[in-house]
Short mmCIF file of C-alpha atoms in Angstrom, two decimals:
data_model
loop_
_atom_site.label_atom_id
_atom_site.label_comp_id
_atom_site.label_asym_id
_atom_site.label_seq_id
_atom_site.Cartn_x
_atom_site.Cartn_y
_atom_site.Cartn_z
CA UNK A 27 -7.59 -2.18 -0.56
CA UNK A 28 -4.64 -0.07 -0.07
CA UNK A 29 -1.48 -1.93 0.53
CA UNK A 30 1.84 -1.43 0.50
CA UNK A 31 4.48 -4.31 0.01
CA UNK A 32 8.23 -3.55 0.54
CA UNK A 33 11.61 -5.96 -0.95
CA UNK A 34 13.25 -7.51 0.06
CA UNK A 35 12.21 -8.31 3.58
CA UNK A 36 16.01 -8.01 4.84
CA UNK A 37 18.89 -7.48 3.27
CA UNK A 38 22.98 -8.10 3.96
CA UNK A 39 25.62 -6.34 2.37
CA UNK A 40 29.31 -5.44 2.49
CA UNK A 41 30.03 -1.77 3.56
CA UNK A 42 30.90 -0.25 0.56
CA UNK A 43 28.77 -1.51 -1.78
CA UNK A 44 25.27 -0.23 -3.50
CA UNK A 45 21.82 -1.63 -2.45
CA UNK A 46 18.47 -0.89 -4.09
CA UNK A 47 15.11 -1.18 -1.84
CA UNK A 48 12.05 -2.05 -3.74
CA UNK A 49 8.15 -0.38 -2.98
CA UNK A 50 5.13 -1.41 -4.79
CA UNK A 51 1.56 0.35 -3.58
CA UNK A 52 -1.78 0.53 -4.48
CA UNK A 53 -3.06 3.39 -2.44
CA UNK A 54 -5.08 5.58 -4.39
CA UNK A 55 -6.05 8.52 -4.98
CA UNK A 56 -2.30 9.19 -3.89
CA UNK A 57 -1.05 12.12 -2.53
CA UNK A 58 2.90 11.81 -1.90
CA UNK A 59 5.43 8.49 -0.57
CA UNK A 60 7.87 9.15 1.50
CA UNK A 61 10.95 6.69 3.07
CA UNK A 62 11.53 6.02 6.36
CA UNK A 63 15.15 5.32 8.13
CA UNK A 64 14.18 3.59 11.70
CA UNK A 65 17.61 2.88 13.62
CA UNK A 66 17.48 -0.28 16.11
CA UNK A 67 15.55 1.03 19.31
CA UNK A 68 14.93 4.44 17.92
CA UNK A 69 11.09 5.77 16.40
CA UNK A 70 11.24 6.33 12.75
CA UNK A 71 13.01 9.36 10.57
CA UNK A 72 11.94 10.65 7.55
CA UNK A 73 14.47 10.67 4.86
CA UNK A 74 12.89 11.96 1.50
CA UNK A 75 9.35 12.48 0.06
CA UNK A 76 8.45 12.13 -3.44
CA UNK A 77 5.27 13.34 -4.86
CA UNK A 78 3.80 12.85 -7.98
CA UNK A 79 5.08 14.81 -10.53
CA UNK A 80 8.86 13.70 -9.01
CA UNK A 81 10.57 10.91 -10.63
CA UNK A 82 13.94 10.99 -8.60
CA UNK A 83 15.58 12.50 -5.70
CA UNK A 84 19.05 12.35 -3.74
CA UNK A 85 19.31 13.37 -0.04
CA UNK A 86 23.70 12.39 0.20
CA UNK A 87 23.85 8.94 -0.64
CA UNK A 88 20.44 7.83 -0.84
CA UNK A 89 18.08 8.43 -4.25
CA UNK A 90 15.15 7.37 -4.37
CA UNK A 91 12.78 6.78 -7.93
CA UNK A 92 9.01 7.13 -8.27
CA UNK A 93 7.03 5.90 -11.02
CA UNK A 94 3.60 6.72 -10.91
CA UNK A 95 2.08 4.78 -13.74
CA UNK A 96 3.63 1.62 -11.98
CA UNK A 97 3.08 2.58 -8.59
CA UNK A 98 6.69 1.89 -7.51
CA UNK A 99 9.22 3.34 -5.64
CA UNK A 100 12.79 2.57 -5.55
CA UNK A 101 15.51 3.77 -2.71
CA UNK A 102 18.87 3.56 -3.46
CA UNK A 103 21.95 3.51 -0.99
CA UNK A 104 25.50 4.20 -2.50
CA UNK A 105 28.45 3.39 -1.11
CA UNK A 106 27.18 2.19 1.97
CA UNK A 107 28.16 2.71 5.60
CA UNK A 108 27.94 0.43 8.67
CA UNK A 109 25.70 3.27 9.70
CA UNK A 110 23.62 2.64 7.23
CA UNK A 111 22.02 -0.17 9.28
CA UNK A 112 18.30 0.40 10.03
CA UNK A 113 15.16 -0.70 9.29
CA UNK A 114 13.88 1.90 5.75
CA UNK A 115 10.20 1.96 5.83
CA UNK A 116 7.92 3.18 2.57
CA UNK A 117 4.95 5.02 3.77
CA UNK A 118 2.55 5.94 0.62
CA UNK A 119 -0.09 8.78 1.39
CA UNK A 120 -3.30 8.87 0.03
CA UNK A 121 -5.23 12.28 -0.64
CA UNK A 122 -8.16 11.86 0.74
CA UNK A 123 -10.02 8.90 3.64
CA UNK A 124 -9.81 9.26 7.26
CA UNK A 125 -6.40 7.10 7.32
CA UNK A 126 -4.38 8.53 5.03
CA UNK A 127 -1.00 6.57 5.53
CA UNK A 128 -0.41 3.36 4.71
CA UNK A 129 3.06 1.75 5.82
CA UNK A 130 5.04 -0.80 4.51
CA UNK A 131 6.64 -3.58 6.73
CA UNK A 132 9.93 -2.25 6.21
CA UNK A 133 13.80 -3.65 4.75
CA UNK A 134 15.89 -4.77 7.45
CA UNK A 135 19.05 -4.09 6.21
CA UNK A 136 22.25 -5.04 7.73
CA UNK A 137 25.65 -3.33 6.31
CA UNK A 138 28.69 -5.20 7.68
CA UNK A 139 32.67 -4.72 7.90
CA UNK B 4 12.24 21.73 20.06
CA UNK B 5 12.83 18.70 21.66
CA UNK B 6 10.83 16.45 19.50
CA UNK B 7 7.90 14.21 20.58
CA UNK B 8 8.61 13.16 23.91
CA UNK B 9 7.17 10.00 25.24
CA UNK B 10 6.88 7.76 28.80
CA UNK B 11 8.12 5.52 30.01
CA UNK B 12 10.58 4.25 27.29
CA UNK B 13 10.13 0.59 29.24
CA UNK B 14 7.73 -0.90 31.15
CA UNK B 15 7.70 -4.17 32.48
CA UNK B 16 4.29 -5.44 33.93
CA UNK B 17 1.97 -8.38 34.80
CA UNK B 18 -1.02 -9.62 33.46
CA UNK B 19 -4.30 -8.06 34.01
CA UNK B 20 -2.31 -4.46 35.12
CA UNK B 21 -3.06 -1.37 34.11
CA UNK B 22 -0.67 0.23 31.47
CA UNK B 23 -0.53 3.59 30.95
CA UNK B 24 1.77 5.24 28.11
CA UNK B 25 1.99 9.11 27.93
CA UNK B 26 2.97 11.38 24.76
CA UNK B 27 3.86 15.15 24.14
CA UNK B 28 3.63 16.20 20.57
CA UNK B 29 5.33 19.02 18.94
CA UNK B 30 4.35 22.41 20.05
CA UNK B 31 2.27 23.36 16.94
CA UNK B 32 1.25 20.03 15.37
CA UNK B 33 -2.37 19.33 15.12
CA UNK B 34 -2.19 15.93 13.82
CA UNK B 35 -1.46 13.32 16.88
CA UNK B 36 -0.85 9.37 16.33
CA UNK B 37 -0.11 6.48 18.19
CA UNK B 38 1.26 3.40 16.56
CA UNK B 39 1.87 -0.70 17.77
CA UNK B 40 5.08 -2.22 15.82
CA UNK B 41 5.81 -5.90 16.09
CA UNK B 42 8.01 -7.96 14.05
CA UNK B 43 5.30 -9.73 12.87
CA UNK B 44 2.72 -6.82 11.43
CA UNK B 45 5.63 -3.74 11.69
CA UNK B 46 4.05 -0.80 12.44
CA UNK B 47 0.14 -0.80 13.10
CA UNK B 48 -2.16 2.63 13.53
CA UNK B 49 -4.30 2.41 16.55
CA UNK B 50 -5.40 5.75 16.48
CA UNK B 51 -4.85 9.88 15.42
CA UNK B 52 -6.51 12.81 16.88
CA UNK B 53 -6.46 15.78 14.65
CA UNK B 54 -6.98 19.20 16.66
CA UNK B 55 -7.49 17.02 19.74
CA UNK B 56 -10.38 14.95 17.96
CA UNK B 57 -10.49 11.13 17.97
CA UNK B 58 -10.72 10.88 13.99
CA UNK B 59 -9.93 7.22 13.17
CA UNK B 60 -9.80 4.75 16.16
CA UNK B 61 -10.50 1.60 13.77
CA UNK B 62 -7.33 0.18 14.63
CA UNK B 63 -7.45 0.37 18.06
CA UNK B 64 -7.23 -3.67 18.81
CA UNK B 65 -10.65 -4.06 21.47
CA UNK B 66 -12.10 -2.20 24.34
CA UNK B 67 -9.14 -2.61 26.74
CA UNK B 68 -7.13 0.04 24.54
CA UNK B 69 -8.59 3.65 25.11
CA UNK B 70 -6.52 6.94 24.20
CA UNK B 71 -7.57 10.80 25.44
CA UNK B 72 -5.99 13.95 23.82
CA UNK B 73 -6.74 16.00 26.89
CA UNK B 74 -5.34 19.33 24.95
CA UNK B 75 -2.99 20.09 22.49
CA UNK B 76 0.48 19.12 24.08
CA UNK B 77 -0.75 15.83 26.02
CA UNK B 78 -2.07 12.15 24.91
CA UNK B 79 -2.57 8.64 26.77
CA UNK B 80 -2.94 5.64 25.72
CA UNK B 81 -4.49 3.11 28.42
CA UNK B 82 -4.47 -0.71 28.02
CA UNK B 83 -6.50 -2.30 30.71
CA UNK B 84 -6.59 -5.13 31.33
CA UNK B 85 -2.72 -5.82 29.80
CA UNK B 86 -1.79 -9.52 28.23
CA UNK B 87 0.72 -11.04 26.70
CA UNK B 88 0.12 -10.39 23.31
CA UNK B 89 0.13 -6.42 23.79
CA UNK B 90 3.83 -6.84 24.53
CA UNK B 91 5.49 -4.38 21.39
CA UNK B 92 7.25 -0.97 21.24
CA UNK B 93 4.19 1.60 21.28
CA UNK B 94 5.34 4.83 19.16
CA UNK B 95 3.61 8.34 19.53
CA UNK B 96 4.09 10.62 16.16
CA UNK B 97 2.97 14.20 15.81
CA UNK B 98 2.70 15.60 12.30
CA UNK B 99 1.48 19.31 11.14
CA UNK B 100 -0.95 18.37 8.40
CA UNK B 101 -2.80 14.89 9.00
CA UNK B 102 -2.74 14.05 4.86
CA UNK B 103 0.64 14.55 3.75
CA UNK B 104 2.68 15.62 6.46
CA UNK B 105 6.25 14.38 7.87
CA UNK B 106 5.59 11.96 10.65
CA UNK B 107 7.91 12.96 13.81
CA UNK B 108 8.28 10.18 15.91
CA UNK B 109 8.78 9.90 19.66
CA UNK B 110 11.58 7.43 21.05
CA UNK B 111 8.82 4.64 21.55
CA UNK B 112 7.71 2.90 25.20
CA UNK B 113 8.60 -1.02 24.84
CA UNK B 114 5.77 -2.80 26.97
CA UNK B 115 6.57 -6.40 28.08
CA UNK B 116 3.59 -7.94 29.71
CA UNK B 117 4.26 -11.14 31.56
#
């Protein structure tokens, strides 16, 4: 079955410091995963996409990792901002099927002063 | 472009009422979706239309949900009869390739059913 499972569930941190989201999946044949940043009362926004020949990426402070032979993804925040607050959803895409995205159920984080 | 623009962003209703939610895509995207997020399950598909088609309504939750892609710049989603447990933040997302493409989401329409 294709699943993806995000960690942790929610997170708390000081602003400032570094925080590493975790994404396992087991959607196959895959095609590309991408992460989602949803802000509280706002519809999700797409903040990188990493297919399968990519192993990392930056977009400003956030990198995200991809191994393929693992199936995991990684997304990394730097230096974080009380703007940084959101919800960051994994969304894994598979190449072929009628329903070709599968979602995670997101990281709450919370960045505070 | 103004993004995918959806209606209302609240609605507030009784039991056994009629609730319609309305979505405009991006001008050009042929992939249309409409999603149900909870805290509970985050964010469930109900169902995408690609070039207007119904292609996977398997997550639509039981005959009270119905959705119509009239044409290429309108979608509905119905629930009738409304309860309780529909209550969530319904999110329309357009994309321009069903498979692999960026998801652009609307603003979402929070449904409270009393």
């Amino acid at each position: 079955k294709n699943q993806v499972e995000q960690s942790p569930q929610s997170l708390i941190i000081l602003e400032g410091k570094n925080c590493t989201l975790q994404c396992n999946y087991t959607v196959s044949p895959f095609s590309n995963l991408r992460w989602y940043k949803q802000d509280t009362g706002r519809g999700p926004v797409s903040l990188t996409i990493m297919t399968f020949s990519e192993n990392t990426k930056s977009n400003g402070r956030y990198t995200a990792t991809l191994d393929a032979d693992t199936k995991q993804s990684s997304l990394h925040i730097t230096a974080s901002q009380l703007s940084d607050s959101a919800s960051y959803i994994c969304v894994v895409s598979a190449r072929s099927g009628n329903t070709p995205l599968v979602f995670g159920k997101g990281t709450r984080l919370s960045v505070i002063a | 472009d103004a993004g995918v623009i959806q209606s209302p962003r609240h609605e507030v209703t009784e039991m056994g009422q009629e609730v319609t939610l309305r979505c405009k895509p991006i001008s050009g995207h042929n992939s249309l979706f409409w999603y149900r997020q909870t805290m509970m399950r985050g964010l469930e598909l109900l169902i995408y239309f690609n070039n207007n088609v119904p292609i996977d309504d398997s997550g639509m939750p039981e005959d009270r949900f119905s959705a119509k892609m009239p044409n290429a710049s309108f979608s509905t989603l119905k629930i009738q009869p409304s309860e309780p447990r529909d209550s969530a933040v319904y999110f329309c997302a357009s994309s321009l390739e069903r498979n692999t493409g960026e998801l652009f989401f609307g603003e979402g329409s929070r449904l409270t059913v009393l």
